[in-house]
CSV table of C-alpha atoms in Angstrom, one decimal:
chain,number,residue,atom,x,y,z
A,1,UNK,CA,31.2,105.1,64.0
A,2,UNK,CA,30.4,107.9,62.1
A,3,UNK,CA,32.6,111.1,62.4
A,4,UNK,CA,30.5,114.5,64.3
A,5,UNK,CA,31.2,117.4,62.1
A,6,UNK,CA,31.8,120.7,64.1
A,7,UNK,CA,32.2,124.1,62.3
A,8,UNK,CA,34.3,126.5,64.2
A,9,UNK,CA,31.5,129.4,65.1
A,10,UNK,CA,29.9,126.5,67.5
A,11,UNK,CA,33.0,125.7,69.0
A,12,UNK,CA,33.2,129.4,70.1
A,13,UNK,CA,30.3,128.9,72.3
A,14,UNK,CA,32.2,126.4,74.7
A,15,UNK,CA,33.9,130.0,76.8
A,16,UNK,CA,35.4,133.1,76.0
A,17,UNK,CA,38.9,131.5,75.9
A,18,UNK,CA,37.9,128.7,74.0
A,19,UNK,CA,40.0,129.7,70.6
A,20,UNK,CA,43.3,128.9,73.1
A,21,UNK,CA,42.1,126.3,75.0
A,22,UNK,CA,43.7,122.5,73.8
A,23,UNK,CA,41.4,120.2,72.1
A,24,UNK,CA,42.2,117.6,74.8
A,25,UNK,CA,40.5,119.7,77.9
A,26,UNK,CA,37.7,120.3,75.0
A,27,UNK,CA,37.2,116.9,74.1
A,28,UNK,CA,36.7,116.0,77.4
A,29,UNK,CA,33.7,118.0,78.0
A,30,UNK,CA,31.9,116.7,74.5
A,31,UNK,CA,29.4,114.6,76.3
A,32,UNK,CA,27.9,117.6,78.4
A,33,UNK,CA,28.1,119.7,74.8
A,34,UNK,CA,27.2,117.1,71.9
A,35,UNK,CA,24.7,114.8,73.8
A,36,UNK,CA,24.8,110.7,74.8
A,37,UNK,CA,24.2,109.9,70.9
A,38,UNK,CA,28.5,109.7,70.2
A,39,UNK,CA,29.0,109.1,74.2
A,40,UNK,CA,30.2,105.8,75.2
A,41,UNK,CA,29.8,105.3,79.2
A,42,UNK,CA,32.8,103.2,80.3
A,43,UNK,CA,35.7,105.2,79.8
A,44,UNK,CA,35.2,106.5,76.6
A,45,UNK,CA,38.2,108.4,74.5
A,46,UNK,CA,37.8,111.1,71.5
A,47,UNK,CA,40.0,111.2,68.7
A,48,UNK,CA,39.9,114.5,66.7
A,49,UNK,CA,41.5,115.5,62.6
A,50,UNK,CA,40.8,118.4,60.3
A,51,UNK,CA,41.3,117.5,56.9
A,52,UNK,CA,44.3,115.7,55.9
A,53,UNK,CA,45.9,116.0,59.3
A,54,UNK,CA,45.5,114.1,62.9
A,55,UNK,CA,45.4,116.2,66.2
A,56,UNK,CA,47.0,116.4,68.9
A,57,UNK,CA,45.5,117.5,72.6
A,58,UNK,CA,47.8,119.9,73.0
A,59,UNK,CA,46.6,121.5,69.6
A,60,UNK,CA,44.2,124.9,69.9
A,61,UNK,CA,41.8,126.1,67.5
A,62,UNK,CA,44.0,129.3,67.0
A,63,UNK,CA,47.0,126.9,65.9
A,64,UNK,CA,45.0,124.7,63.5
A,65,UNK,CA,44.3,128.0,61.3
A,66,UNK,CA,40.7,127.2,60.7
A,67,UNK,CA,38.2,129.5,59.1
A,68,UNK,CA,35.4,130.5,60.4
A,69,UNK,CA,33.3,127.4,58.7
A,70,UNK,CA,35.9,125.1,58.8
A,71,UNK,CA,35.2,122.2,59.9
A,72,UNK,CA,36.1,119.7,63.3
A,73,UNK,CA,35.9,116.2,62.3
A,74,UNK,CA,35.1,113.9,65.8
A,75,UNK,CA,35.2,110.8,66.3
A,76,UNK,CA,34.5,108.5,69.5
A,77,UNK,CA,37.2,105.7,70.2
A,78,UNK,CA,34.7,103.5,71.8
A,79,UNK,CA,35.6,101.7,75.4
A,80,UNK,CA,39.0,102.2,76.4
A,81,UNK,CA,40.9,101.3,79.8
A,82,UNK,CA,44.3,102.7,81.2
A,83,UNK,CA,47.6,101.6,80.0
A,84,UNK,CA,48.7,101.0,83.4
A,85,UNK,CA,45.6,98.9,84.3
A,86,UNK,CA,46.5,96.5,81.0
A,87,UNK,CA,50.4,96.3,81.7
A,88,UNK,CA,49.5,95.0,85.3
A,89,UNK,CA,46.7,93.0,84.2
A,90,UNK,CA,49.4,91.5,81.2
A,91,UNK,CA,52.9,90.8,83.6
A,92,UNK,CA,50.9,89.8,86.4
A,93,UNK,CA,49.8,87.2,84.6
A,94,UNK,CA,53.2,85.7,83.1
A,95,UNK,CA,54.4,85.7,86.4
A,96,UNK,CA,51.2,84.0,88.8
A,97,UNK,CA,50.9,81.4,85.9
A,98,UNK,CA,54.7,80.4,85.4
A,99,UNK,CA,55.2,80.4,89.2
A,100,UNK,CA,51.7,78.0,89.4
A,101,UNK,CA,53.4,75.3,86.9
A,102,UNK,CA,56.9,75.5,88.8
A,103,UNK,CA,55.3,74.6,92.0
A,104,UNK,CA,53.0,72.2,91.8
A,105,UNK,CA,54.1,70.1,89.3
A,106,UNK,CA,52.0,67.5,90.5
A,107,UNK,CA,49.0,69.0,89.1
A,108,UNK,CA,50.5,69.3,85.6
A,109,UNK,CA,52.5,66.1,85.1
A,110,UNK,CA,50.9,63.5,87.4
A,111,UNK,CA,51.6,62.5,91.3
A,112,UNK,CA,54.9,60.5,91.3
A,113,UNK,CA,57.9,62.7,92.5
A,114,UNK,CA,60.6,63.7,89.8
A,115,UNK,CA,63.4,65.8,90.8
A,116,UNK,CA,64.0,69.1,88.9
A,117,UNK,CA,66.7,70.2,86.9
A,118,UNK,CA,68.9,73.1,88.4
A,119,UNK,CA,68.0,75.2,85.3
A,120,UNK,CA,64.4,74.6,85.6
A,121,UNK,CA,64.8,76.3,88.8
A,122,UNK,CA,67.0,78.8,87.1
A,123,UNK,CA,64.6,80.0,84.5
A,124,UNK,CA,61.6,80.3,87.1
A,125,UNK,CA,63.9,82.7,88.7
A,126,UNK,CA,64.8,84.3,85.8
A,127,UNK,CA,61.0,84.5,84.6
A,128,UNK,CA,60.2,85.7,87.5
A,129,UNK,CA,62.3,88.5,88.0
A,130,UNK,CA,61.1,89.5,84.5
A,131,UNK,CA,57.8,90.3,85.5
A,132,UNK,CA,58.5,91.3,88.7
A,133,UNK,CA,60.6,93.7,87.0
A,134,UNK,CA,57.8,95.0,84.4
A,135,UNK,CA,55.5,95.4,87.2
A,136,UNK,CA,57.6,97.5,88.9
A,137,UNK,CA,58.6,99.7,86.1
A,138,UNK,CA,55.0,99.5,85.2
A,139,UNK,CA,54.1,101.6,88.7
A,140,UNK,CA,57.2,103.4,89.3
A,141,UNK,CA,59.1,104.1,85.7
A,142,UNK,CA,56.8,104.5,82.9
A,143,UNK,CA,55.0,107.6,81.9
A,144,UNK,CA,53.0,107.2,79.4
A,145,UNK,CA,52.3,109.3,76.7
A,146,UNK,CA,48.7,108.3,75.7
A,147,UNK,CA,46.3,107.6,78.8
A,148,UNK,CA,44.3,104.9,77.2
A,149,UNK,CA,43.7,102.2,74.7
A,150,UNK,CA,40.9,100.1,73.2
A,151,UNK,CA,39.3,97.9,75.5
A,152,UNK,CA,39.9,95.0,73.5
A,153,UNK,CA,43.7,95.0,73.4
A,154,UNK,CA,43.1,94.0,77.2
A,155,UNK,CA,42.2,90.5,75.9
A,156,UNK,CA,44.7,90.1,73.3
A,157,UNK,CA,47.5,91.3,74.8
A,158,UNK,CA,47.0,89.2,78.3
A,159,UNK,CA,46.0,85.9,76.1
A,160,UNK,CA,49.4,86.3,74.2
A,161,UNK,CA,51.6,86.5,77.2
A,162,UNK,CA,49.0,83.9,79.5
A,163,UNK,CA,49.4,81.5,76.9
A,164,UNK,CA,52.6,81.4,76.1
A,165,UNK,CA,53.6,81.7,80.0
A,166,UNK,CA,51.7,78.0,80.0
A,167,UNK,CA,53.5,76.9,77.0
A,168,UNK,CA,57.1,77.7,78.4
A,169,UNK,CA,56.3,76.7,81.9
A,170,UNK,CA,55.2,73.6,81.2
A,171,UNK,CA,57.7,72.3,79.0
A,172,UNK,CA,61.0,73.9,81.0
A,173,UNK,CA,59.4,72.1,84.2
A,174,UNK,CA,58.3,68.6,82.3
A,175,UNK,CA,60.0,65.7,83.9
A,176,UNK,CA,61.3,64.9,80.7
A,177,UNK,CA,63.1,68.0,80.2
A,178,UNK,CA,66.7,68.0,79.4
A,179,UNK,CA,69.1,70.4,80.2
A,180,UNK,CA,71.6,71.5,78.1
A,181,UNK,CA,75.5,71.9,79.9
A,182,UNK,CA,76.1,73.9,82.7
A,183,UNK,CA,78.4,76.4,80.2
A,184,UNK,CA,75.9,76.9,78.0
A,185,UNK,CA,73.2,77.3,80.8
A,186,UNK,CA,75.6,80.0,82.8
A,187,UNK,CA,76.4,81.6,80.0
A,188,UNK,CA,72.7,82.3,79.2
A,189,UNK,CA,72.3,83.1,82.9
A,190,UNK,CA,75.2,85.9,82.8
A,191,UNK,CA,73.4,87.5,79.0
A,192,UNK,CA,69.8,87.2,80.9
A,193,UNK,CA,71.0,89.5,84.0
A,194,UNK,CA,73.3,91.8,81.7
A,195,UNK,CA,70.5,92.0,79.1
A,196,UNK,CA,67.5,92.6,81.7
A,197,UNK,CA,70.3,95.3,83.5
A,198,UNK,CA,70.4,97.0,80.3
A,199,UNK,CA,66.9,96.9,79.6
A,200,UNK,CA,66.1,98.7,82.9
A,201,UNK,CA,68.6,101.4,82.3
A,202,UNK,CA,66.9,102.7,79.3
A,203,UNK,CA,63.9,102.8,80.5
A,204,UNK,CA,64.9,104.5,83.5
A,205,UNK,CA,66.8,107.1,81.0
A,206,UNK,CA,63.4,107.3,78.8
A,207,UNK,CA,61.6,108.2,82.3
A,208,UNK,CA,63.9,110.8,82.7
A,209,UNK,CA,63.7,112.4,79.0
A,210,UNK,CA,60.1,113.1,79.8
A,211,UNK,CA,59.1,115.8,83.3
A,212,UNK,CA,56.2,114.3,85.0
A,213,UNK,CA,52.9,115.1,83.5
A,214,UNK,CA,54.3,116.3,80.0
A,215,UNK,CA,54.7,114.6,76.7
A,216,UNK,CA,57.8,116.6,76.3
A,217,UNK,CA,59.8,114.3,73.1
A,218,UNK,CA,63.7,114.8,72.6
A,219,UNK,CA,66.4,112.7,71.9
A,220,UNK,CA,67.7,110.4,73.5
A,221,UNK,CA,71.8,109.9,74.1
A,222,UNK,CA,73.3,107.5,76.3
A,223,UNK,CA,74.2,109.1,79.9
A,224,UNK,CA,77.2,108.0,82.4
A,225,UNK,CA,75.5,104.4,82.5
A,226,UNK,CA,77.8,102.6,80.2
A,227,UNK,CA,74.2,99.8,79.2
A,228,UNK,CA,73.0,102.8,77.8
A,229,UNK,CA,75.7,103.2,75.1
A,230,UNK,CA,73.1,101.3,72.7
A,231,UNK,CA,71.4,104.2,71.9
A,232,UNK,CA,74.7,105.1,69.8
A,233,UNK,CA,73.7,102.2,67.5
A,234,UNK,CA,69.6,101.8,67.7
A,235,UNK,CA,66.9,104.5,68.1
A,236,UNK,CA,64.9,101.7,70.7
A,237,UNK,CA,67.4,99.5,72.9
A,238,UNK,CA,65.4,98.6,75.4
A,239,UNK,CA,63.4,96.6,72.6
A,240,UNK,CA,66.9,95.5,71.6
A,241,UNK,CA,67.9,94.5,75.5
A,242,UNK,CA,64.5,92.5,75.8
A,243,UNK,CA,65.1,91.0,72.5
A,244,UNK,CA,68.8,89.4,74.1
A,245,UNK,CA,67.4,88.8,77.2
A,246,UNK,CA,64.9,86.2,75.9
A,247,UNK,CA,67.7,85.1,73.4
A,248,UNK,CA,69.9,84.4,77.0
A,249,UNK,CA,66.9,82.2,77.9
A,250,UNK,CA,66.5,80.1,75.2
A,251,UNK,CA,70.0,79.7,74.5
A,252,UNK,CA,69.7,78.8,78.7
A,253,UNK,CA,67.2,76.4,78.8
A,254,UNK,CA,67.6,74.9,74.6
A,255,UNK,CA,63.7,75.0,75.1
A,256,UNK,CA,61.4,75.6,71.6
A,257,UNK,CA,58.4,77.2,72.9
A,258,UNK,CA,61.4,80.0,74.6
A,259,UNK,CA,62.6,80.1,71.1
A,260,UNK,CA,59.0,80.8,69.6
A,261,UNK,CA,58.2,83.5,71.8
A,262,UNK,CA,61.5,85.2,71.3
A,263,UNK,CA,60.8,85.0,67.9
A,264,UNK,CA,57.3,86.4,68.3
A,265,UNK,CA,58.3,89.2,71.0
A,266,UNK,CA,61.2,90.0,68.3
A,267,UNK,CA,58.9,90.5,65.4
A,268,UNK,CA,56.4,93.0,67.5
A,269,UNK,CA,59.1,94.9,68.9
A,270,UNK,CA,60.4,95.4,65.5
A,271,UNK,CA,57.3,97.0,63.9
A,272,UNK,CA,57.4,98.8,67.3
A,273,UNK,CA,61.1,100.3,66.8
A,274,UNK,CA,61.0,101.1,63.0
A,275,UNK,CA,57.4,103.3,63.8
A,276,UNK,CA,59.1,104.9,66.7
A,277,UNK,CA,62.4,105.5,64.4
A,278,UNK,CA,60.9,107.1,61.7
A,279,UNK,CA,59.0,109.4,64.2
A,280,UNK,CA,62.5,110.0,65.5
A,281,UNK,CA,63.5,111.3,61.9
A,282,UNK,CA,60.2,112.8,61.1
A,283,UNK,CA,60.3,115.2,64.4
A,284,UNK,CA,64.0,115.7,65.0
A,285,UNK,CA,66.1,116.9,61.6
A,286,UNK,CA,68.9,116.9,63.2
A,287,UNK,CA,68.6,113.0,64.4
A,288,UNK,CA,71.7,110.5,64.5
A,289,UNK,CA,72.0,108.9,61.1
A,290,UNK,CA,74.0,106.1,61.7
A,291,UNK,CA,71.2,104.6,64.4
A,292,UNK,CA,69.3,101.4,63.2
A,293,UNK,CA,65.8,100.7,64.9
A,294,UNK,CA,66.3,97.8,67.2
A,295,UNK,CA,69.0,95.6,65.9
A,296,UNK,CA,72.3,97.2,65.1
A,297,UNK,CA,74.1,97.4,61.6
A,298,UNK,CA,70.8,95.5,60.4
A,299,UNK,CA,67.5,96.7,61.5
């Protein structure tokens, strides 16, 4: 869409405080002010820039240092739905479909009985408390720092974790699956729970970085919680604990769609870490130098 071009005297016009008021309470109001023309109906988001620099909500006109015609560049972000709404909608998913295969079996791989494997049964568990686990944190941990996203990314986020949910849980629950030794399957058991632990400890640290209803950023150390020591060696480890825990089960069930999606989660949640470590940088001067993004001593 084209950009709506406001000069600064008709922003004036929106209250007698509006030189300190944020851009996020204005931007909210735009539909009322500019008309339905750059409106979108369903949940529609703004995105604001002067110049050679984004915006931020919590940016006022007084701090932006515009003259009197200088100009407000607007643009409308189209349809956008809740980030809580799309991480239900995407772990719900993963964990109705996986649980589906694992117990009706019959559907999938014809009528005639064939006992399952103790680590089929294993990683359903494990799968399952994954999800669970997201869902929960979903509700209860996360506070996120944007309120929305595109529309779209509902789709493509839920079709990648649907689909590969199907692809995993089918093949771990195939008759003809074979199980690799109970060693190797215990031993990806015992990295899974540490690695899930771990995961759930920074994000419960992360949670409490941030007082609720601010976008307060600082930086984060480990606390008395010895699974959040990581954060000595990588600016995201709970990227770098989901990363091991689906390492722990593939090297569990020796299953090549597991190994495809670790390698897929591995590669988002890299381009992930590296933009959210040289944020760290950029912000904080005074940030660790020795911390890689997501794996240590590499990346």
């Amino acid at each position: 869409m084209t950009p709506t071009v406001l000069r600064r005297n008709s922003l004036k016009n929106w209250g007698k405080t509006s030189e300190d008021r944020y851009l996020g309470s204005m931007t909210s109001t735009l539909p009322q002010k500019l008309g339905k023309s750059i409106y979108s109906p369903i949940n529609s988001d703004f995105i604001c820039w002067i110049v050679g620099k984004s915006l931020k909500d919590e940016d006022t006109l007084n701090s932006l240092g515009l003259k009197t015609e200088g100009k407000l560049y607007l643009k409308d972000l189209g349809p956008q739905i809740g980030w809580t709404t799309v991480f239900l909608a995407e772990y719900a998913g993963p964990l109705a479909i996986y649980l589906y295969v694992y117990t009706r079996p019959w559907i999938f791989y014809g009528d005639k009985p064939v006992p399952m494997s103790t680590t089929a049964h294993i990683a359903a568990g494990c799968w399952a408390f994954h999800y669970a686990k997201r869902l929960f944190e979903t509700v209860f941990i996360h506070r996120f720092s944007h309120g929305t996203m595109p529309i779209m990314n509902l789709f493509k986020n839920c079709s990648y974790y649907w689909l590969f949910t199907l692809y995993v849980a089918y093949h771990v629950n195939h008759p003809l699956y074979t199980s690799p030794g109970l060693l190797q399957v215990y031993g990806g058991l015992a990295g899974f729970v540490i690695s899930e632990l771990g995961n759930f400890s920074i994000h419960v640290l992360l949670r409490d970085l941030r007082p609720p209803g601010t976008k307060t950023r600082k930086i984060p150390y480990p606390n008395g919680n010895p699974l959040t020591k990581l954060f000595n060696l990588v600016s995201c480890p709970n990227y770098t604990y989901e990363f091991y825990s689906w390492l722990s089960f593939t090297i569990m069930t020796q299953c090549l769609p597991a190994g495809l999606f670790t390698l897929a989660g591995v590669y988002q949640m890299s381009v992930w870490a590296l933009g959210k470590h040289r944020n760290y940088k950029k912000e904080f001067p005074d940030y660790p130098k020795g911390r890689k993004a997501i794996i240590p001593f590499i990346l």
